[in-house]
PDB file of C-alpha atoms in Angstrom:
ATOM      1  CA  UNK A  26      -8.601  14.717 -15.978  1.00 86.00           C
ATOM      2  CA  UNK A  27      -4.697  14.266 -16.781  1.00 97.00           C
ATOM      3  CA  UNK A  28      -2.598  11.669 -15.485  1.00 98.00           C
ATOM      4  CA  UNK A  29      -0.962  14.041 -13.010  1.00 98.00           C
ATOM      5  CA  UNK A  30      -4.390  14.786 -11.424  1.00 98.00           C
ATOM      6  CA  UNK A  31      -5.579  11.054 -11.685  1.00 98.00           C
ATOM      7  CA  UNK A  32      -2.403  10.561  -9.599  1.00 98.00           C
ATOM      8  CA  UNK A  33      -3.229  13.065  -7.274  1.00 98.00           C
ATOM      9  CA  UNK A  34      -6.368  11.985  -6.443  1.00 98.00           C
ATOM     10  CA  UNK A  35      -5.732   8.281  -5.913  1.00 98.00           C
ATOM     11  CA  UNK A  36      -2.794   9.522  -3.364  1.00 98.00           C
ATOM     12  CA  UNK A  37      -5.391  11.796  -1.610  1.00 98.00           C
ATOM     13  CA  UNK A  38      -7.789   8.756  -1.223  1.00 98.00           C
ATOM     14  CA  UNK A  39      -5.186   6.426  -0.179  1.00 98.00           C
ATOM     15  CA  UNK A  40      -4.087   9.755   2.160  1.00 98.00           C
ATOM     16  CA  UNK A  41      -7.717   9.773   3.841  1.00 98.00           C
ATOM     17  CA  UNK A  42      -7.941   6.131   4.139  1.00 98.00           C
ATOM     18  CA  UNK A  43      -4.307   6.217   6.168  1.00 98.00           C
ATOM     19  CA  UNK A  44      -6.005   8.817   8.558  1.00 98.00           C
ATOM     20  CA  UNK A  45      -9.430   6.434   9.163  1.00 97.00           C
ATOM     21  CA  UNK A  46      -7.240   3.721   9.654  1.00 97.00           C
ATOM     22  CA  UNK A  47      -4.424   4.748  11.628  1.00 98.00           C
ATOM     23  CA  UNK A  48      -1.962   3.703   8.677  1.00 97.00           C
ATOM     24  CA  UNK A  49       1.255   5.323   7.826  1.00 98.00           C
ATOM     25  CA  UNK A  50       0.549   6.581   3.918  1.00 98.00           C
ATOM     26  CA  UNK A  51       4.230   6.797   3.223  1.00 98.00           C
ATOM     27  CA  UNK A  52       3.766   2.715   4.076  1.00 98.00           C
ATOM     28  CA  UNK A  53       1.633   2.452   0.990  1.00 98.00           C
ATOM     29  CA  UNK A  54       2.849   1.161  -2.658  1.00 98.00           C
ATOM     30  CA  UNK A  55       1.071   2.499  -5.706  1.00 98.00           C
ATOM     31  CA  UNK A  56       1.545  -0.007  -8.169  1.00 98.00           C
ATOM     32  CA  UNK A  57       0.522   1.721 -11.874  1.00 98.00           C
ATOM     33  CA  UNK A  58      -0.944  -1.209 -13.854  1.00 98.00           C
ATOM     34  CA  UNK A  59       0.088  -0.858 -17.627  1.00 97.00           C
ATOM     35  CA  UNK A  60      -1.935  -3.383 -19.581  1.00 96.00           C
ATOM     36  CA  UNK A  61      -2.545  -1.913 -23.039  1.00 95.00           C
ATOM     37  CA  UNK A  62      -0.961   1.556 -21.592  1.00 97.00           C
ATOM     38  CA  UNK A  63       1.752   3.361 -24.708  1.00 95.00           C
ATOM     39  CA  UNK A  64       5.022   4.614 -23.120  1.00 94.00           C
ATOM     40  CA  UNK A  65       4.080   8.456 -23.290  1.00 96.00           C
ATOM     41  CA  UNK A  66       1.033   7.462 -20.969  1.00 97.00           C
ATOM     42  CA  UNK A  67       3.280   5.272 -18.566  1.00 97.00           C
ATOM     43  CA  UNK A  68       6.005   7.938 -18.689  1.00 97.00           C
ATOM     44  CA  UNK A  69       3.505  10.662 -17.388  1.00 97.00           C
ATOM     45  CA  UNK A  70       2.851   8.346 -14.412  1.00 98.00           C
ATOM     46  CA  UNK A  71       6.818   7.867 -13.734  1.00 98.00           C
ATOM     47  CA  UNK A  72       7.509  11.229 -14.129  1.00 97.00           C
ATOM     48  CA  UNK A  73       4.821  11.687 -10.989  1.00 98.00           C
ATOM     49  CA  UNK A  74       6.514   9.710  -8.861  1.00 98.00           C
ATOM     50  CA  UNK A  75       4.880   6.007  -9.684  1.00 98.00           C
ATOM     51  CA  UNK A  76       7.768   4.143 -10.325  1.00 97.00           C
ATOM     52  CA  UNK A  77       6.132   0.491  -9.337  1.00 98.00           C
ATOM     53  CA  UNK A  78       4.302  -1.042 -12.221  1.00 98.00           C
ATOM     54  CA  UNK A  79       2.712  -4.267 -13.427  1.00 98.00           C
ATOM     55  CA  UNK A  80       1.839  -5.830 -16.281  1.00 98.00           C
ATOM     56  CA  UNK A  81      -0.620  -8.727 -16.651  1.00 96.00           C
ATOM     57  CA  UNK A  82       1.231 -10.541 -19.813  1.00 97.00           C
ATOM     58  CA  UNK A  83       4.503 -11.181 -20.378  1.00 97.00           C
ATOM     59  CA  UNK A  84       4.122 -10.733 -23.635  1.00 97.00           C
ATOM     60  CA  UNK A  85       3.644  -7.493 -22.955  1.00 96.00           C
ATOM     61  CA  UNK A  86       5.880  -6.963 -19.997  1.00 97.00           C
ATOM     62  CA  UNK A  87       8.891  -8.003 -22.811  1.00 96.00           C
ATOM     63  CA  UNK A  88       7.523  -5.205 -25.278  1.00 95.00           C
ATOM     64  CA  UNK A  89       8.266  -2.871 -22.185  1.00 96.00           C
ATOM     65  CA  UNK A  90      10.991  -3.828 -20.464  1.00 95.00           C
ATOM     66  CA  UNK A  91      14.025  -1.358 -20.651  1.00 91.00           C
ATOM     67  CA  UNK A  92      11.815   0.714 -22.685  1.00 93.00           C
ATOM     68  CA  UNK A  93      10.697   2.735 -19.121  1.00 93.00           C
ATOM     69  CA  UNK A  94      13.886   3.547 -17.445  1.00 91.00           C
ATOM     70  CA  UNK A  95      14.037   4.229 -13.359  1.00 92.00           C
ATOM     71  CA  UNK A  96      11.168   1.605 -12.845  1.00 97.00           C
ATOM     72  CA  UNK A  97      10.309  -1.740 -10.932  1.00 98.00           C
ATOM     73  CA  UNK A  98       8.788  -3.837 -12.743  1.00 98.00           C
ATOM     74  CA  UNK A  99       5.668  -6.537 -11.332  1.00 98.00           C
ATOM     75  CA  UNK A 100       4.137  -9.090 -12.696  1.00 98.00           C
ATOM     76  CA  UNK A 101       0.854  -9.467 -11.790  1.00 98.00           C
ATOM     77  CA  UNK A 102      -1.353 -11.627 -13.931  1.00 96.00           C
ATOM     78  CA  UNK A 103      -1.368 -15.428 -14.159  1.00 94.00           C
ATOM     79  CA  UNK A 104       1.765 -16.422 -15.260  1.00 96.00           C
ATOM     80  CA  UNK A 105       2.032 -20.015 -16.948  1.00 96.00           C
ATOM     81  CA  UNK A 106       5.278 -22.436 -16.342  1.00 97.00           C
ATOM     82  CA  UNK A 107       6.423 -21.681 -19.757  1.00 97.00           C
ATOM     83  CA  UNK A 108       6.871 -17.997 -19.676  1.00 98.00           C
ATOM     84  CA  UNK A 109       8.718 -17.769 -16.314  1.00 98.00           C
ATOM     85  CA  UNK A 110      12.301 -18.144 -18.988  1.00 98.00           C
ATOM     86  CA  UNK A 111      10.995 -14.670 -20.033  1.00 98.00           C
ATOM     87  CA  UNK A 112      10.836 -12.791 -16.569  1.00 98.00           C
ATOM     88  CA  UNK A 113      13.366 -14.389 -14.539  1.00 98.00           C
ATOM     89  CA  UNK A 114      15.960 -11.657 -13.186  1.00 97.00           C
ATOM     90  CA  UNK A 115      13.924  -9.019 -14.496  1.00 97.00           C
ATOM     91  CA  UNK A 116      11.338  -8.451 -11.608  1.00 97.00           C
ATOM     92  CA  UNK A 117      10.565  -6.966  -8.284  1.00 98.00           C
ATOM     93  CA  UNK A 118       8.056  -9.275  -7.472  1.00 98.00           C
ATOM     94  CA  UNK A 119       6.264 -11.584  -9.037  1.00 98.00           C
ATOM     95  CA  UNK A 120       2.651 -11.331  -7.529  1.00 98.00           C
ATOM     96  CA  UNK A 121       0.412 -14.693  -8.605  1.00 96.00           C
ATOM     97  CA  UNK A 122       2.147 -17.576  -7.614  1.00 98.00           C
ATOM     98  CA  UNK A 123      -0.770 -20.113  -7.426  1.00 96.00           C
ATOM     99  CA  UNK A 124       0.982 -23.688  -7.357  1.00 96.00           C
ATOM    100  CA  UNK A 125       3.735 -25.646  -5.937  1.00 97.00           C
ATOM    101  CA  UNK A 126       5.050 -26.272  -9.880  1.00 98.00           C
ATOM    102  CA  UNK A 127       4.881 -22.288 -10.249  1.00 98.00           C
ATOM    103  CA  UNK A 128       7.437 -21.843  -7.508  1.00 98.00           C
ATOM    104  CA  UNK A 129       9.346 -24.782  -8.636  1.00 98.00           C
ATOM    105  CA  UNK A 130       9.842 -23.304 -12.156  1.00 98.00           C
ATOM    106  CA  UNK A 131      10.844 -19.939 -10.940  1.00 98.00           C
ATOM    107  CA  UNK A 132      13.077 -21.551  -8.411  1.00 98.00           C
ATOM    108  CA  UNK A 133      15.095 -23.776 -10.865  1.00 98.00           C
ATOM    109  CA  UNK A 134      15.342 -20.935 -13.744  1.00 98.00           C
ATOM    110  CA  UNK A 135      16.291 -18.812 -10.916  1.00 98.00           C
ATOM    111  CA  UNK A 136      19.166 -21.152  -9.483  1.00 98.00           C
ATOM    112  CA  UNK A 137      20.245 -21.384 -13.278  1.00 98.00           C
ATOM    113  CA  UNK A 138      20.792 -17.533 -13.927  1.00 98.00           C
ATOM    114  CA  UNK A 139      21.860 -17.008 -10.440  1.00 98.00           C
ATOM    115  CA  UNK A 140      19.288 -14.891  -8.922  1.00 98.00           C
ATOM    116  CA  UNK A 141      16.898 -14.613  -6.435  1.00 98.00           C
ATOM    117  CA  UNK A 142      13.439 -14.021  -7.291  1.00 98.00           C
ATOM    118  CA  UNK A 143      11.233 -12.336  -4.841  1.00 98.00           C
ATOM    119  CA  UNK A 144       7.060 -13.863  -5.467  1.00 98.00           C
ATOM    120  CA  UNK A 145       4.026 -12.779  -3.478  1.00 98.00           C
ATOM    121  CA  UNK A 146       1.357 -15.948  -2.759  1.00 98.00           C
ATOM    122  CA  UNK A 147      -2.041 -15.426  -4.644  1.00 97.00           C
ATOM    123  CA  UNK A 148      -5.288 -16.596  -2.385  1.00 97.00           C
ATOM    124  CA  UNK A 149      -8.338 -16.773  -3.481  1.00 94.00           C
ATOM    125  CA  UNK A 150      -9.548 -15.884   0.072  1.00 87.00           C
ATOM    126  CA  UNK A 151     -13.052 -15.964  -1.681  1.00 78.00           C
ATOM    127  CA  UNK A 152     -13.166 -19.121  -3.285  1.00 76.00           C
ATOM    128  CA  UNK A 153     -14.581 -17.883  -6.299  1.00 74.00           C
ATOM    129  CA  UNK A 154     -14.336 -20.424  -9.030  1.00 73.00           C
ATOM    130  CA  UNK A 155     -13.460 -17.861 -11.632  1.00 69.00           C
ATOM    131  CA  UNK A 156     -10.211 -16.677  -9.573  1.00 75.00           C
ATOM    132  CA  UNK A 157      -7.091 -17.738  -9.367  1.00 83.00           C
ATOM    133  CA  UNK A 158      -5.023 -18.409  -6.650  1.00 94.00           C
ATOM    134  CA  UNK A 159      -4.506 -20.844  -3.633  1.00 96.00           C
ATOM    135  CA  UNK A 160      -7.440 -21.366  -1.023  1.00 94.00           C
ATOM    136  CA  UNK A 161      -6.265 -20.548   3.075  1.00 93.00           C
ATOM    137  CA  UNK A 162      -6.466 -24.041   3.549  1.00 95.00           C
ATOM    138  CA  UNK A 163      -3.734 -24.871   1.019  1.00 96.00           C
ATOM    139  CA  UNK A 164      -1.421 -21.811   2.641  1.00 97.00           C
ATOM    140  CA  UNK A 165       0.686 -23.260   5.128  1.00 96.00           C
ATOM    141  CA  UNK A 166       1.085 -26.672   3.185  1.00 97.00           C
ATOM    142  CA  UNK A 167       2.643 -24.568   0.380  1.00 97.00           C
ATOM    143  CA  UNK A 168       4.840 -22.197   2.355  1.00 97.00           C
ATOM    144  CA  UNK A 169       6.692 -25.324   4.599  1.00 96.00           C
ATOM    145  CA  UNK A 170       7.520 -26.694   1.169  1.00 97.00           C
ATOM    146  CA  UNK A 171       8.482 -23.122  -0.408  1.00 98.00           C
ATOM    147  CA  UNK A 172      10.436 -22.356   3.077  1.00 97.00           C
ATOM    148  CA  UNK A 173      13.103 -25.043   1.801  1.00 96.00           C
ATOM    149  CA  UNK A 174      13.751 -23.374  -1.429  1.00 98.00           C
ATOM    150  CA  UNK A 175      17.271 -21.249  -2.178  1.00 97.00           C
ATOM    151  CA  UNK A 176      16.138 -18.863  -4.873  1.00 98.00           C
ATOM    152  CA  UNK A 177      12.529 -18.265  -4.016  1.00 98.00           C
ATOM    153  CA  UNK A 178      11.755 -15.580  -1.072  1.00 98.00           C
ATOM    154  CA  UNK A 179       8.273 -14.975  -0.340  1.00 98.00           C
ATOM    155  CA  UNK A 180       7.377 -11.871   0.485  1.00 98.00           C
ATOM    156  CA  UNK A 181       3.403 -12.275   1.122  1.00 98.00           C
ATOM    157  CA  UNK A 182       0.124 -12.322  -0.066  1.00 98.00           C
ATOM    158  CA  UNK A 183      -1.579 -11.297  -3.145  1.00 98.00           C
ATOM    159  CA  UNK A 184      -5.325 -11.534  -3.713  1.00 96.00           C
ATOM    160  CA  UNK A 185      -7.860  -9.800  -5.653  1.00 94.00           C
ATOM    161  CA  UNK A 186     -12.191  -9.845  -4.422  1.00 92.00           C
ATOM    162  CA  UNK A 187     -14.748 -10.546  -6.296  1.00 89.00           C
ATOM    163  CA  UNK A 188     -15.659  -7.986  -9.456  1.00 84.00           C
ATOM    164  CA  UNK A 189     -19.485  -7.821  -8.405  1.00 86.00           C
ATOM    165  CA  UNK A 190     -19.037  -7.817  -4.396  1.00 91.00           C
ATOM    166  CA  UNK A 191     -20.421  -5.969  -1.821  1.00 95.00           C
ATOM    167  CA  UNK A 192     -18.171  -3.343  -0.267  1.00 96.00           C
ATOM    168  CA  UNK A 193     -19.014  -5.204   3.094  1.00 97.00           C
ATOM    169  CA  UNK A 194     -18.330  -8.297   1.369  1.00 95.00           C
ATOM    170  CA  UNK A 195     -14.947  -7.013  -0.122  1.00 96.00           C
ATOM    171  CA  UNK A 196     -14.016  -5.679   3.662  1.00 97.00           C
ATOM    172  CA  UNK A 197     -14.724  -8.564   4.630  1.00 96.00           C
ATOM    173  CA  UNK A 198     -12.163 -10.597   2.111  1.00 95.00           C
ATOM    174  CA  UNK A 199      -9.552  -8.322   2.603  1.00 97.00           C
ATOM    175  CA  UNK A 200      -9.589  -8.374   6.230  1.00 97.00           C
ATOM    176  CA  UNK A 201      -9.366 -12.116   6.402  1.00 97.00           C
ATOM    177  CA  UNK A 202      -6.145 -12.041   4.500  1.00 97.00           C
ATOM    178  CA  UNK A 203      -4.577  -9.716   6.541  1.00 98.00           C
ATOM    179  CA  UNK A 204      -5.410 -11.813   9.085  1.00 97.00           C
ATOM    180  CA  UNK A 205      -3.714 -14.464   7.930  1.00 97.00           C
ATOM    181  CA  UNK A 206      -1.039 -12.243   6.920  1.00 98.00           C
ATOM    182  CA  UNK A 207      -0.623 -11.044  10.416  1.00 97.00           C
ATOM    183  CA  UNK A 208      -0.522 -14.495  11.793  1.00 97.00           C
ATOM    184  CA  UNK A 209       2.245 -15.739   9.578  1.00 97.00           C
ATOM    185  CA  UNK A 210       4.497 -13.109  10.194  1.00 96.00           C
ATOM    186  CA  UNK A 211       4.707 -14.598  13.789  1.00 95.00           C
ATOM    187  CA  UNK A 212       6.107 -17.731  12.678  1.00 94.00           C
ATOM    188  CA  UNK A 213       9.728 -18.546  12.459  1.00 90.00           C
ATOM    189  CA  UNK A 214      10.584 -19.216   8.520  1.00 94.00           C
ATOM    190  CA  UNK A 215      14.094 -19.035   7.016  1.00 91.00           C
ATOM    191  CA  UNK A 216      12.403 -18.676   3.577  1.00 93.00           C
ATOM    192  CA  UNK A 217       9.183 -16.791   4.234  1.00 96.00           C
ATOM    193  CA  UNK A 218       8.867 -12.933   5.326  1.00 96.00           C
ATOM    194  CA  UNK A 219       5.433 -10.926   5.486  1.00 97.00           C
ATOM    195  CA  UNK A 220       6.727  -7.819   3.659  1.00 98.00           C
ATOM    196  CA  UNK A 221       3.896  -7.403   1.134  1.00 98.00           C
ATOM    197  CA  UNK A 222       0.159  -7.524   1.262  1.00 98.00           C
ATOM    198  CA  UNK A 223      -1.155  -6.701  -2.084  1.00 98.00           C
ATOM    199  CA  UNK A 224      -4.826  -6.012  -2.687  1.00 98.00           C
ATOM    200  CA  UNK A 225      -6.835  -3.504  -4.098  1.00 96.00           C
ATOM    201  CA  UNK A 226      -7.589  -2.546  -7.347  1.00 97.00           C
ATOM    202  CA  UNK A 227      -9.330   0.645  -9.006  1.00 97.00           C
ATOM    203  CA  UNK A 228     -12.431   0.021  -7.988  1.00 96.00           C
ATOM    204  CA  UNK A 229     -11.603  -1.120  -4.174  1.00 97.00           C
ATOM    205  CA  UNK A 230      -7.923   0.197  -3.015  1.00 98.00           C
ATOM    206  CA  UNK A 231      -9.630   2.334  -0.346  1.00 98.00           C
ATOM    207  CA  UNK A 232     -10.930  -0.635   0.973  1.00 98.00           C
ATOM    208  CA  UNK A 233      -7.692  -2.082   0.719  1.00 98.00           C
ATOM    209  CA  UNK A 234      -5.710   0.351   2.463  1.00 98.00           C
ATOM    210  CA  UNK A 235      -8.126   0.692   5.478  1.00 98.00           C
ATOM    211  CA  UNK A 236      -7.965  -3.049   5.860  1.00 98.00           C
ATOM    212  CA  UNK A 237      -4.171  -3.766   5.824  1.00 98.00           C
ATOM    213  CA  UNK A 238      -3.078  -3.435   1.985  1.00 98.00           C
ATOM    214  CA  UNK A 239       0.586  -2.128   1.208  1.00 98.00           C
ATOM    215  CA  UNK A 240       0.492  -2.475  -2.469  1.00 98.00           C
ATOM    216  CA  UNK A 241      -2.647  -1.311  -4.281  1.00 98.00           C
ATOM    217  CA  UNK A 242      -2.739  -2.092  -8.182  1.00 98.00           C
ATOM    218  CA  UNK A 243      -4.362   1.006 -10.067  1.00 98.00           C
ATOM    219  CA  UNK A 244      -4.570   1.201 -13.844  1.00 98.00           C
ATOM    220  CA  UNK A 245      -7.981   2.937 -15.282  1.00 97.00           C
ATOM    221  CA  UNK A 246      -8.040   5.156 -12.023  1.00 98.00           C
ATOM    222  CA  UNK A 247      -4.622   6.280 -13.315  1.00 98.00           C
ATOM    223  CA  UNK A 248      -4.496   6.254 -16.619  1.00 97.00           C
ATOM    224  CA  UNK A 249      -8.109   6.777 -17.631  1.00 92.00           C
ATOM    225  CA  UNK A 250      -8.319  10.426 -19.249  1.00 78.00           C
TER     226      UNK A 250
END
């Protein structure tokens, strides 16, 4: 299958899973992931209409940036303190903020060029030892501090289930951040707004969307051929 009808198919999912859900599919993100993608292959996908995408590396993300034009650009792999200089003013979101010093980095580079940089929260709503991300416990510790920040907005939640899961399982996951999702956008921040839920991947984004997900992050479902 091409790109075009890769594309198609993923919005025809995410269309059926709108219609078992009650969901709005023009409420839905498609977020193309591009690790190891060439241009041509991205620019098929942009030229469809996917005009979100993420990288994993910023290595990576700097090969590509301004290379792509008419695209928002996501970062959502682990990101380390010492690459934030690289991405700062350059994003739409950045998805896998994990720490306190994370947001603290992006927050004074930020305040130094100026900008405001939008992040999402990674949970490991799982607690898998393998994943990144914060556990629900640490959530509302993190966001009073983050609420009192100038440069930072948070936008949500990011989280990603378990590769070997259950589908029952990964429901399960998803539905318990979106719960939590829910239940913070009913508290009064200045800093904090529940814009974003990002989850779902290739192999679960239905899953996803039935259970709350506005951003899904699809590479090989995309890009495979």
């Amino acid at each position: 299958m091409s790109i075009a009808e890769n594309i198609e198919k993923v919005r025809n999912d995410i269309k059926e899973a709108c219609v078992r859900s009650g969901r709005n599919y023009d409420d839905i993100t498609i977020l193309g992931v591009t690790k190891t993608v060439g241009a041509d292959d991205i620019m098929c996908a942009v030229n469809e209409g996917i005009c979100d995408l993420g990288e994993n590396r910023v290595q990576e993300f700097m090969d590509k940036y301004g290379k792509i034009p008419n695209v928002k650009w996501h970062i959502i792999g682990h990101l380390q303190t010492n690459k934030v200089k690289y991405i700062i003013g350059k994003t739409k979101l950045i998805h896998s903020v994990d720490s306190l010093k994370l947001a603290e980095e992006i927050e004074k580079l930020s305040k130094k060029a100026n900008v405001t940089t939008d992040i999402l929260i990674e949970v490991n709503i799982s607690g898998e030892e393998t994943k990144s991300g914060i556990s629900k416990e640490e959530i509302l510790p993190l966001l009073e501090k983050l609420d009192e920040f100038s440069f930072v907005k948070v936008k949500g939640f990011m989280t990603m289930a378990p590769k070997f899961a259950s589908e029952d399982e990964i429901r399960q996951i998803f539905r318990n951040l979106y719960k939590i999702f829910v239940d913070i956008s009913r508290k009064k921040y200045n800093n904090i707004s529940m814009e974003y839920l990002s989850m779902g991947m290739s192999s679960d984004y239905v899953i996803a969307v039935e259970e709350g997900a506005n951003i899904v992050r699809i590479g090989s479902k995309i890009f495979k051929q």
